[in-house]
Short mmCIF file of C-alpha atoms in Angstrom, two decimals:
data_model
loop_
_atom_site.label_atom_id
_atom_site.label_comp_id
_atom_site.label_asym_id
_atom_site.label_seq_id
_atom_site.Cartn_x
_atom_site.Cartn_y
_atom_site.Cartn_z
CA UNK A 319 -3.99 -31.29 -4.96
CA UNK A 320 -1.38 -28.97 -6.01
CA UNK A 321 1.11 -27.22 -2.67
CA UNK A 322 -0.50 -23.97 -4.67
CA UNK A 323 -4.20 -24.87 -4.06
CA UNK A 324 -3.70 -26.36 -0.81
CA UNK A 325 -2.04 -23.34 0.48
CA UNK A 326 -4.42 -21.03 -1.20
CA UNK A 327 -7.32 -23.20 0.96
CA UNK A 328 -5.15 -23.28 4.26
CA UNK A 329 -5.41 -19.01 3.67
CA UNK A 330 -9.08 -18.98 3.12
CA UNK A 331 -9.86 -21.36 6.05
CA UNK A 332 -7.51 -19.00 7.79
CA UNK A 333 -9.32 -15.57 7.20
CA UNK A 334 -12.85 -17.16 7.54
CA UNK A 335 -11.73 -18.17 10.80
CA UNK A 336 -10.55 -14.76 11.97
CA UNK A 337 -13.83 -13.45 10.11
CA UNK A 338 -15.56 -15.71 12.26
CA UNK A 339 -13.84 -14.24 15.69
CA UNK A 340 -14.44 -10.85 14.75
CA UNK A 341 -18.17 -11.12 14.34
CA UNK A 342 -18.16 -13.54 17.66
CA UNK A 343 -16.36 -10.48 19.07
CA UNK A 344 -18.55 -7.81 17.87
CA UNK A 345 -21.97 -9.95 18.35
CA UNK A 346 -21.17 -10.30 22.11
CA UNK A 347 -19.89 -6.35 22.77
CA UNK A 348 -23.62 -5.29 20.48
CA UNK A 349 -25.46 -7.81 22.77
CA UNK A 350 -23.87 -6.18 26.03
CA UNK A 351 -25.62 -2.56 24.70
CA UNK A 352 -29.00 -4.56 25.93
CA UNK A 353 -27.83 -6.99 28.10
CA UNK A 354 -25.52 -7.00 31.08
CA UNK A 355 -22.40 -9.21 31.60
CA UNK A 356 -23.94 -11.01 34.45
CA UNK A 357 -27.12 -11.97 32.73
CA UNK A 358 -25.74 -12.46 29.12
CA UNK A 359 -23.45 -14.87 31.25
CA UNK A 360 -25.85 -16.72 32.92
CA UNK A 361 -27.45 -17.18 29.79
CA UNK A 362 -24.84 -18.46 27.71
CA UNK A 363 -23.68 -20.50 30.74
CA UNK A 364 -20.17 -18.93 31.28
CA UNK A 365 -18.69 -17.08 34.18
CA UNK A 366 -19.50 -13.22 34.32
CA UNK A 367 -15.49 -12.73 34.48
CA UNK A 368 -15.02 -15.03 31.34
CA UNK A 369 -17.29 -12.61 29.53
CA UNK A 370 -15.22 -9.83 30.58
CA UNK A 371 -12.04 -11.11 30.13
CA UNK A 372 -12.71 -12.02 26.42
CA UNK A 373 -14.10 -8.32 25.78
CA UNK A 374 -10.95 -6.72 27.56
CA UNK A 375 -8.85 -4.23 25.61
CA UNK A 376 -11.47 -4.95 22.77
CA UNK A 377 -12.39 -1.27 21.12
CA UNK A 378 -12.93 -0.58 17.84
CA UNK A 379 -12.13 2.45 15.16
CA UNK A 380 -15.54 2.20 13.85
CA UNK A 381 -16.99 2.86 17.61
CA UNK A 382 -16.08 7.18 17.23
CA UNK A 383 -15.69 7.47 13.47
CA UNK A 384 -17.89 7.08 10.03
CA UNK A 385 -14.84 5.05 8.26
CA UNK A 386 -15.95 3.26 5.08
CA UNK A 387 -15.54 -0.57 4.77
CA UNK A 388 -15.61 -1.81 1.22
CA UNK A 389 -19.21 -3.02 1.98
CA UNK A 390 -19.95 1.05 2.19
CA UNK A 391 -18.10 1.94 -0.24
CA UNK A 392 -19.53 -0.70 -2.55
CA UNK A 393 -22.87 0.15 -1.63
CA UNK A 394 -22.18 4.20 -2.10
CA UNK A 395 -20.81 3.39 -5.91
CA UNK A 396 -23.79 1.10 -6.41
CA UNK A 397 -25.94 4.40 -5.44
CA UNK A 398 -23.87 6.16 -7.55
CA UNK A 399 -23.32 4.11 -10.48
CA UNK A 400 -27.62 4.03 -10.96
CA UNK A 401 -27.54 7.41 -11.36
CA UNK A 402 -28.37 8.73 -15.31
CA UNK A 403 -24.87 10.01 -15.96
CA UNK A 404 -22.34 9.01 -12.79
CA UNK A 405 -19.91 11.47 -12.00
CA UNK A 406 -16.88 9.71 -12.09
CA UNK A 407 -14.57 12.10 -10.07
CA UNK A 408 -16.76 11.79 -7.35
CA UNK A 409 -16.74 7.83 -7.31
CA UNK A 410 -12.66 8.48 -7.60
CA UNK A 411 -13.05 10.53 -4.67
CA UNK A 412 -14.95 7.93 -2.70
CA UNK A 413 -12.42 5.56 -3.70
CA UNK A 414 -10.03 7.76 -1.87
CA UNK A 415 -11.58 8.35 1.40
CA UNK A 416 -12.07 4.93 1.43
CA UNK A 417 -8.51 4.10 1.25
CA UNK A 418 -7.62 6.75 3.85
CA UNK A 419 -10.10 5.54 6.08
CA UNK A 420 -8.40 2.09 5.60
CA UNK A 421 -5.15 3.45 6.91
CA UNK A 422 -6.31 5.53 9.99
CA UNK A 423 -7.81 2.49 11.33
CA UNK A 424 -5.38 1.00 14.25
CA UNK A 425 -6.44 -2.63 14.87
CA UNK A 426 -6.42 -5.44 12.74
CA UNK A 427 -9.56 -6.71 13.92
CA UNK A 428 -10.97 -3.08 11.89
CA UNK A 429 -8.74 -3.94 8.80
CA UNK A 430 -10.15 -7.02 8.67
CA UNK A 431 -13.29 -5.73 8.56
CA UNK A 432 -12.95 -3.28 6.03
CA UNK A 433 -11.30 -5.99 3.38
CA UNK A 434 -14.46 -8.04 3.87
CA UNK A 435 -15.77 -8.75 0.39
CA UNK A 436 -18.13 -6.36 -0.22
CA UNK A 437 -21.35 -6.87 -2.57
CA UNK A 438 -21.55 -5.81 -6.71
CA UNK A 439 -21.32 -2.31 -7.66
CA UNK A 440 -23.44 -3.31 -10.33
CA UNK A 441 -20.70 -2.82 -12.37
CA UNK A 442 -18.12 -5.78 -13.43
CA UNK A 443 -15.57 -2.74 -13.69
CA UNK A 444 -15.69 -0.94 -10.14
CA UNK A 445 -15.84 -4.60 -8.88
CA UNK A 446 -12.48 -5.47 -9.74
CA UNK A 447 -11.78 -1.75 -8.84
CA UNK A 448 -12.61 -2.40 -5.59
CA UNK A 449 -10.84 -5.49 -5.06
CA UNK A 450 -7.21 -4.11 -6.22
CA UNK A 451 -8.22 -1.63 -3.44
CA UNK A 452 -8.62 -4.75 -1.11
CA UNK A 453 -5.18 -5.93 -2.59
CA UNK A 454 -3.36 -3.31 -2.51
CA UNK A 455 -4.23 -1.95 1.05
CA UNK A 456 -3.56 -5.15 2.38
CA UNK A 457 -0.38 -6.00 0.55
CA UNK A 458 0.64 -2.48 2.03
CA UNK A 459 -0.23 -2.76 5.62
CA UNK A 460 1.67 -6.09 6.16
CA UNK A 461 -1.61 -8.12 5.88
CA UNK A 462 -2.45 -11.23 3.71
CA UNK A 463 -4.45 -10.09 0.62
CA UNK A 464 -8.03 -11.27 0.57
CA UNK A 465 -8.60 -14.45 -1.15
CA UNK A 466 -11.94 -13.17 -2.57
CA UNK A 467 -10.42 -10.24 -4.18
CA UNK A 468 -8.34 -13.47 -6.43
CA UNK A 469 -10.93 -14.74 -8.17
CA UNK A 470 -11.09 -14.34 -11.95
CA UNK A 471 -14.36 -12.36 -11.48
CA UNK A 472 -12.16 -9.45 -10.16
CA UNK A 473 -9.85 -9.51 -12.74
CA UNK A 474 -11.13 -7.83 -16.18
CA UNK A 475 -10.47 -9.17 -19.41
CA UNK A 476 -10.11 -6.09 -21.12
CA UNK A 477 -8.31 -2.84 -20.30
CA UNK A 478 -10.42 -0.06 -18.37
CA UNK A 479 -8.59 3.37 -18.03
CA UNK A 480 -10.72 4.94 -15.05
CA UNK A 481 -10.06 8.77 -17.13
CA UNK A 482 -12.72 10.87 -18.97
CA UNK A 483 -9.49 12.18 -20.94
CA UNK A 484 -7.84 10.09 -23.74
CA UNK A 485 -4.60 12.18 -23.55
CA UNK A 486 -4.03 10.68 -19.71
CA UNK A 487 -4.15 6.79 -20.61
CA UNK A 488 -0.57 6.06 -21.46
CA UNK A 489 -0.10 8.28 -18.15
CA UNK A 490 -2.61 5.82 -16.37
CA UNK A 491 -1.31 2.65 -18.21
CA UNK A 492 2.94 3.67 -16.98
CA UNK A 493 1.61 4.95 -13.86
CA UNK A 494 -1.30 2.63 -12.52
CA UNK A 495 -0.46 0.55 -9.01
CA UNK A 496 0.79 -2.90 -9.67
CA UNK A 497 -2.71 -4.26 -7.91
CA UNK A 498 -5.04 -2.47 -9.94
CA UNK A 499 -2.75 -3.36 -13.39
CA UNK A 500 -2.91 -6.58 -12.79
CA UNK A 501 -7.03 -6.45 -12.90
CA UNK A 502 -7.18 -4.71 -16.23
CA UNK A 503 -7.81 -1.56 -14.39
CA UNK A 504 -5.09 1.60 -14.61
CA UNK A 505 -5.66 4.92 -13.35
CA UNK A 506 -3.33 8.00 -12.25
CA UNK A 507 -2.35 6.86 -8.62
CA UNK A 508 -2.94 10.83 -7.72
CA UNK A 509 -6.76 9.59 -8.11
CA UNK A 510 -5.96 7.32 -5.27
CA UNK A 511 -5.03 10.39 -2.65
CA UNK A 512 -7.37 12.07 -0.27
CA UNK A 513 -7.13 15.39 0.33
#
């Protein structure tokens, strides 16, 4: 095996792992809405203290505001995308808030969550879309880029310029963000900006 694959496995084994604590995480604080430490404790055969000592400090972005994770957004494009003629501005402006959303969020635990890979659009297109928004969000923020959003099913094999006008594709060809170029997919970066 190639130092290339076996790194590229070392990452995924990596982020599944973290995946995995973050749902272990969340799973216990949801149970504790119905439960209390003491009996969830007694239950899972731990001290009462050891339960509160892993949930200490643990809060969450997501707990006091509707952010989007790219499950969400996924799912709202999907909606959108099924519709008889899509409005593309609006799924641009989704795109947006969901990327704005992605940089409000303080903890890595809720960055990791919103890179999870999300399900289909529907649409091979807004797929790979979606997963130069993974890229690039994490490449920006310091983070490791998803491993899902590398497979070849996320890059496209021919060139889709996210404009209803003609006139702006060389505009979105010079101009697109390096992740979303590399997928096949260019757009004006202003598309990118919430307001």
């Amino acid at each position: 095996m190639s130092i290339v694959k076996q790194a590229r496995s070392v990452r995924q084994y990596w982020q599944a792992e973290q995946l995995a604590n973050d749902d272990a995480l969340f799973a216990l604080r949801e149970t504790l809405t119905s439960h209390s430490q003491r009996s969830l404790a007694k239950h899972l055969g731990v001290s009462q203290s050891a339960i509160a000592q892993r949930l200490r400090g643990f809060t969450s972005d997501y707990d006091t505001n509707p952010y989007f994770t790219l499950r969400s957004l996924a799912e709202v494009l999907a909606q959108e995308l099924r519709e008889e003629r899509p409005d593309l501005s609006a799924c641009l402006r989704l795109v947006a808030q969901a990327m704005s959303d992605f940089r409000r969020l303080r903890y890595a635990r809720d960055r990791r969550t919103f890179l999870r890979q999300p399900p289909t659009t529907g649409d091979g297109r807004w797929d790979a879309l979606v997963a130069a928004v993974a890229a690039r969000e994490a490449r920006l923020s310091g983070m490791d880029i998803p491993v899902w959003s590398e497979k070849a099913e996320f890059f496209l094999d021919q060139a889709w310029f996210v404009t209803q006008s003609p006139g702006l594709r060389a505009l979105a060809f010079v101009e697109s963000p390096a992740d979303f170029a590399l997928r096949n997919v260019y757009l004006d970066p202003a598309e990118l900006e919430s307001v």
